[in-house]
mmCIF file of C-alpha atoms and ligand atoms in Angstrom:
data_model
loop_
_atom_site.group_PDB
_atom_site.id
_atom_site.type_symbol
_atom_site.label_atom_id
_atom_site.label_comp_id
_atom_site.label_asym_id
_atom_site.label_seq_id
_atom_site.Cartn_x
_atom_site.Cartn_y
_atom_site.Cartn_z
ATOM 1 C CA MET A 131 3.171 29.629 -6.349
ATOM 2 C CA VAL A 132 4.182 26.805 -8.558
ATOM 3 C CA THR A 133 3.594 23.278 -7.123
ATOM 4 C CA HIS A 134 4.749 20.093 -8.510
ATOM 5 C CA LEU A 135 1.605 18.101 -8.375
ATOM 6 C CA ALA A 136 3.701 14.889 -9.628
ATOM 7 C CA ALA A 137 6.195 15.283 -6.812
ATOM 8 C CA ALA A 138 3.379 15.888 -4.435
ATOM 9 C CA ARG A 139 1.540 12.789 -5.623
ATOM 10 C CA GLU A 140 4.654 10.812 -5.185
ATOM 11 C CA ARG A 141 5.141 12.059 -1.640
ATOM 12 C CA LEU A 142 1.561 11.307 -0.874
ATOM 13 C CA ALA A 143 1.895 7.774 -2.044
ATOM 14 C CA GLN A 144 4.447 7.297 0.807
ATOM 15 C CA VAL A 145 2.032 8.143 3.504
ATOM 16 C CA PRO A 146 1.165 4.940 5.656
ATOM 17 C CA ASP A 147 -2.061 4.120 7.031
ATOM 18 C CA PRO A 148 -1.988 4.712 10.790
ATOM 19 C CA GLU A 149 -3.842 1.654 11.717
ATOM 20 C CA ILE A 150 -1.943 -0.671 9.196
ATOM 21 C CA PRO A 151 1.389 0.800 8.523
ATOM 22 C CA ALA A 152 2.140 -1.961 5.903
ATOM 23 C CA VAL A 153 -0.198 -0.170 3.317
ATOM 24 C CA THR A 154 -0.432 3.424 2.394
ATOM 25 C CA LEU A 155 -3.404 5.655 2.216
ATOM 26 C CA VAL A 156 -3.279 5.599 -1.549
ATOM 27 C CA ASP A 157 -3.131 1.675 -1.371
ATOM 28 C CA LEU A 158 -6.270 1.732 0.641
ATOM 29 C CA GLY A 159 -8.053 4.127 -1.808
ATOM 30 C CA ILE A 160 -8.461 6.765 0.895
ATOM 31 C CA VAL A 161 -6.907 9.503 -1.218
ATOM 32 C CA ARG A 162 -9.409 10.365 -3.765
ATOM 33 C CA ASP A 163 -7.762 13.390 -5.433
ATOM 34 C CA LEU A 164 -4.893 15.846 -5.196
ATOM 35 C CA ARG A 165 -5.460 19.133 -6.775
ATOM 36 C CA GLU A 166 -3.284 22.480 -7.025
ATOM 37 C CA THR A 167 -4.668 25.516 -5.220
ATOM 38 C CA ALA A 168 -3.519 29.214 -5.340
ATOM 39 C CA SER A 169 -1.492 28.712 -2.125
ATOM 40 C CA GLY A 170 -0.644 25.043 -2.206
ATOM 41 C CA VAL A 171 -2.479 21.697 -2.611
ATOM 42 C CA GLU A 172 -5.797 20.321 -1.776
ATOM 43 C CA VAL A 173 -6.236 16.761 -0.900
ATOM 44 C CA VAL A 174 -9.689 14.921 -1.011
ATOM 45 C CA LEU A 175 -9.805 12.033 1.407
ATOM 46 C CA THR A 176 -12.587 9.640 2.033
ATOM 47 C CA PRO A 177 -12.230 8.029 5.476
ATOM 48 C CA THR A 178 -12.592 4.243 5.681
ATOM 49 C CA TYR A 179 -15.191 3.944 8.358
ATOM 50 C CA SER A 180 -17.226 6.977 9.774
ATOM 51 C CA GLY A 181 -16.357 5.918 13.224
ATOM 52 C CA CYS A 182 -12.805 5.565 12.580
ATOM 53 C CA PRO A 183 -10.900 7.630 15.032
ATOM 54 C CA ALA A 184 -7.920 7.605 12.686
ATOM 55 C CA THR A 185 -9.387 10.167 10.388
ATOM 56 C CA GLU A 186 -7.750 13.148 12.322
ATOM 57 C CA LEU A 187 -4.448 11.508 12.347
ATOM 58 C CA ILE A 188 -4.603 10.604 8.810
ATOM 59 C CA ALA A 189 -5.403 14.386 7.967
ATOM 60 C CA ASP A 190 -2.516 15.309 10.202
ATOM 61 C CA GLU A 191 -0.048 13.011 8.391
ATOM 62 C CA VAL A 192 -1.010 14.220 4.924
ATOM 63 C CA ARG A 193 -0.632 17.807 6.095
ATOM 64 C CA ALA A 194 2.843 16.916 7.420
ATOM 65 C CA ALA A 195 3.818 14.873 4.423
ATOM 66 C CA LEU A 196 2.898 17.781 1.844
ATOM 67 C CA ALA A 197 4.004 20.738 4.041
ATOM 68 C CA GLU A 198 6.794 21.565 1.470
ATOM 69 C CA PHE A 199 4.138 22.110 -1.112
ATOM 70 C CA GLY A 200 2.572 25.061 0.493
ATOM 71 C CA ASP A 201 -0.878 25.238 2.296
ATOM 72 C CA VAL A 202 -2.350 21.858 2.593
ATOM 73 C CA THR A 203 -6.193 21.797 2.433
ATOM 74 C CA ILE A 204 -7.814 18.714 3.497
ATOM 75 C CA THR A 205 -11.326 18.043 2.112
ATOM 76 C CA LEU A 206 -13.225 15.081 3.524
ATOM 77 C CA GLN A 207 -15.567 13.610 1.084
ATOM 78 C CA ARG A 208 -17.798 11.032 2.702
ATOM 79 C CA ALA A 209 -20.108 10.163 -0.288
ATOM 80 C CA PRO A 210 -19.892 7.852 -2.003
ATOM 81 C CA ALA A 211 -18.707 6.022 1.207
ATOM 82 C CA TRP A 212 -15.468 4.316 1.062
ATOM 83 C CA SER A 213 -15.431 0.676 -0.042
ATOM 84 C CA THR A 214 -13.000 -2.113 0.320
ATOM 85 C CA ASP A 215 -13.317 -2.325 -3.534
ATOM 86 C CA TRP A 216 -11.074 0.718 -3.698
ATOM 87 C CA ILE A 217 -8.187 -1.091 -2.188
ATOM 88 C CA THR A 218 -5.517 -1.419 -5.022
ATOM 89 C CA PRO A 219 -4.165 -4.740 -6.094
ATOM 90 C CA GLU A 220 -0.805 -3.570 -4.662
ATOM 91 C CA GLY A 221 -2.527 -2.808 -1.365
ATOM 92 C CA ARG A 222 -4.184 -6.148 -1.320
ATOM 93 C CA GLN A 223 -0.790 -7.854 -1.799
ATOM 94 C CA LYS A 224 0.791 -5.758 1.054
ATOM 95 C CA LEU A 225 -2.103 -6.741 3.305
ATOM 96 C CA GLN A 226 -1.843 -10.383 2.667
ATOM 97 C CA GLN A 227 2.023 -10.224 3.222
ATOM 98 C CA TYR A 228 1.337 -8.388 6.519
ATOM 99 C CA GLY A 229 -1.013 -11.315 7.701
ATOM 100 C CA ILE A 230 -4.291 -9.599 7.154
ATOM 101 C CA VAL A 231 -6.520 -11.424 4.459
ATOM 102 C CA PRO A 232 -7.668 -8.724 2.081
ATOM 103 C CA PRO A 233 -11.440 -8.687 1.172
ATOM 104 C CA GLN A 234 -12.197 -11.653 -1.021
ATOM 105 C CA CYS A 235 -15.294 -10.303 -2.824
ATOM 106 C CA SER A 236 -17.052 -7.125 -3.386
ATOM 107 C CA ALA A 237 -19.245 -5.450 -0.699
ATOM 108 C CA GLU A 238 -22.317 -6.487 -2.465
ATOM 109 C CA GLN A 239 -21.381 -10.242 -2.418
ATOM 110 C CA ALA A 240 -20.387 -10.159 1.048
ATOM 111 C CA ILE A 241 -23.921 -9.839 2.392
ATOM 112 C CA LYS A 242 -24.714 -13.266 0.818
ATOM 113 C CA VAL A 243 -21.537 -15.147 1.052
ATOM 114 C CA VAL A 244 -19.527 -16.206 4.183
ATOM 115 C CA PRO A 245 -16.027 -16.264 2.939
ATOM 116 C CA ARG A 246 -13.793 -19.311 2.854
ATOM 117 C CA LEU A 247 -10.436 -17.909 3.797
ATOM 118 C CA ARG A 248 -6.884 -19.346 3.431
ATOM 119 C CA CYS A 249 -4.470 -18.740 6.224
ATOM 120 C CA PRO A 250 -2.042 -15.935 5.291
ATOM 121 C CA ARG A 251 0.809 -17.911 6.915
ATOM 122 C CA CYS A 252 0.447 -21.539 5.946
ATOM 123 C CA ASP A 253 -1.970 -21.235 3.237
ATOM 124 C CA SER A 254 -4.321 -23.838 4.805
ATOM 125 C CA GLY A 255 -7.852 -23.773 3.806
ATOM 126 C CA SER A 256 -9.155 -25.006 7.257
ATOM 127 C CA THR A 257 -9.896 -21.754 9.103
ATOM 128 C CA GLN A 258 -12.669 -20.568 11.321
ATOM 129 C CA GLN A 259 -14.071 -17.328 12.362
ATOM 130 C CA LEU A 260 -13.523 -16.469 15.946
ATOM 131 C CA SER A 261 -15.160 -13.230 16.142
ATOM 132 C CA ARG A 262 -17.035 -10.909 13.705
ATOM 133 C CA PHE A 263 -14.970 -7.928 15.052
ATOM 134 C CA GLY A 264 -11.228 -7.880 15.309
ATOM 135 C CA SER A 265 -8.972 -5.129 16.743
ATOM 136 C CA THR A 266 -11.139 -2.597 14.824
ATOM 137 C CA ALA A 267 -14.699 -2.867 13.388
ATOM 138 C CA CYS A 268 -13.094 -2.953 9.868
ATOM 139 C CA LYS A 269 -11.801 -6.575 10.557
ATOM 140 C CA SER A 270 -13.003 -9.898 11.811
ATOM 141 C CA THR A 271 -10.687 -12.319 13.778
ATOM 142 C CA TRP A 272 -10.122 -15.794 12.430
ATOM 143 C CA ARG A 273 -8.019 -18.803 13.265
ATOM 144 C CA CYS A 274 -6.228 -21.269 11.255
ATOM 145 C CA ILE A 275 -6.973 -24.795 12.434
ATOM 146 C CA GLU A 276 -3.809 -26.178 10.670
ATOM 147 C CA CYS A 277 -1.105 -23.835 12.359
ATOM 148 C CA GLY A 278 -3.156 -22.645 15.082
ATOM 149 C CA GLU A 279 -2.325 -18.953 14.335
ATOM 150 C CA PRO A 280 -4.986 -16.302 14.441
ATOM 151 C CA PHE A 281 -5.338 -13.765 11.844
ATOM 152 C CA GLU A 282 -7.487 -10.872 10.722
ATOM 153 C CA TYR A 283 -9.786 -10.626 7.795
ATOM 154 C CA PHE A 284 -10.444 -7.164 6.220
ATOM 155 C CA LYS A 285 -14.173 -7.334 5.805
ATOM 156 C CA PRO A 286 -15.672 -6.039 2.390
ATOM 157 C CA ILE A 287 -17.816 -2.972 2.745
HETATM 158 ZN ZN1 ZN B 147 -2.071 -21.503 9.009
#
């Protein structure tokens, strides 16, 4: 069976993240590889957080998106662990526009430095962290002192 890897890659690049639909799985760096197999394609995924319940959902979405290319084999690759460093520049831009501040530094720096975030809505630098955990463990909740709006920060890991 002849698969068209380029077409499959393009299709794969459209699949949104189930938790943050503003970005795609490719934007987040979750998709590690796409290979041709004898009967279809194999997609290598590295889930963002080991406890993320979205992993099954992500696998289902990828299977559905690539169904026309034959059998879809999903391989979960957990090492090396996913890092926010893998989020593409385009992904960071989309997160910012969506109102989630993308990671401001590498995971290594994050251990030492508390970030100074700018509000994604009004760009004010007076912000405060409200909670270390937001709607998911991946994010923390912040508030802008200037406009009063809460926003989320995608923590570096
Ligand atoms: Zn603001």
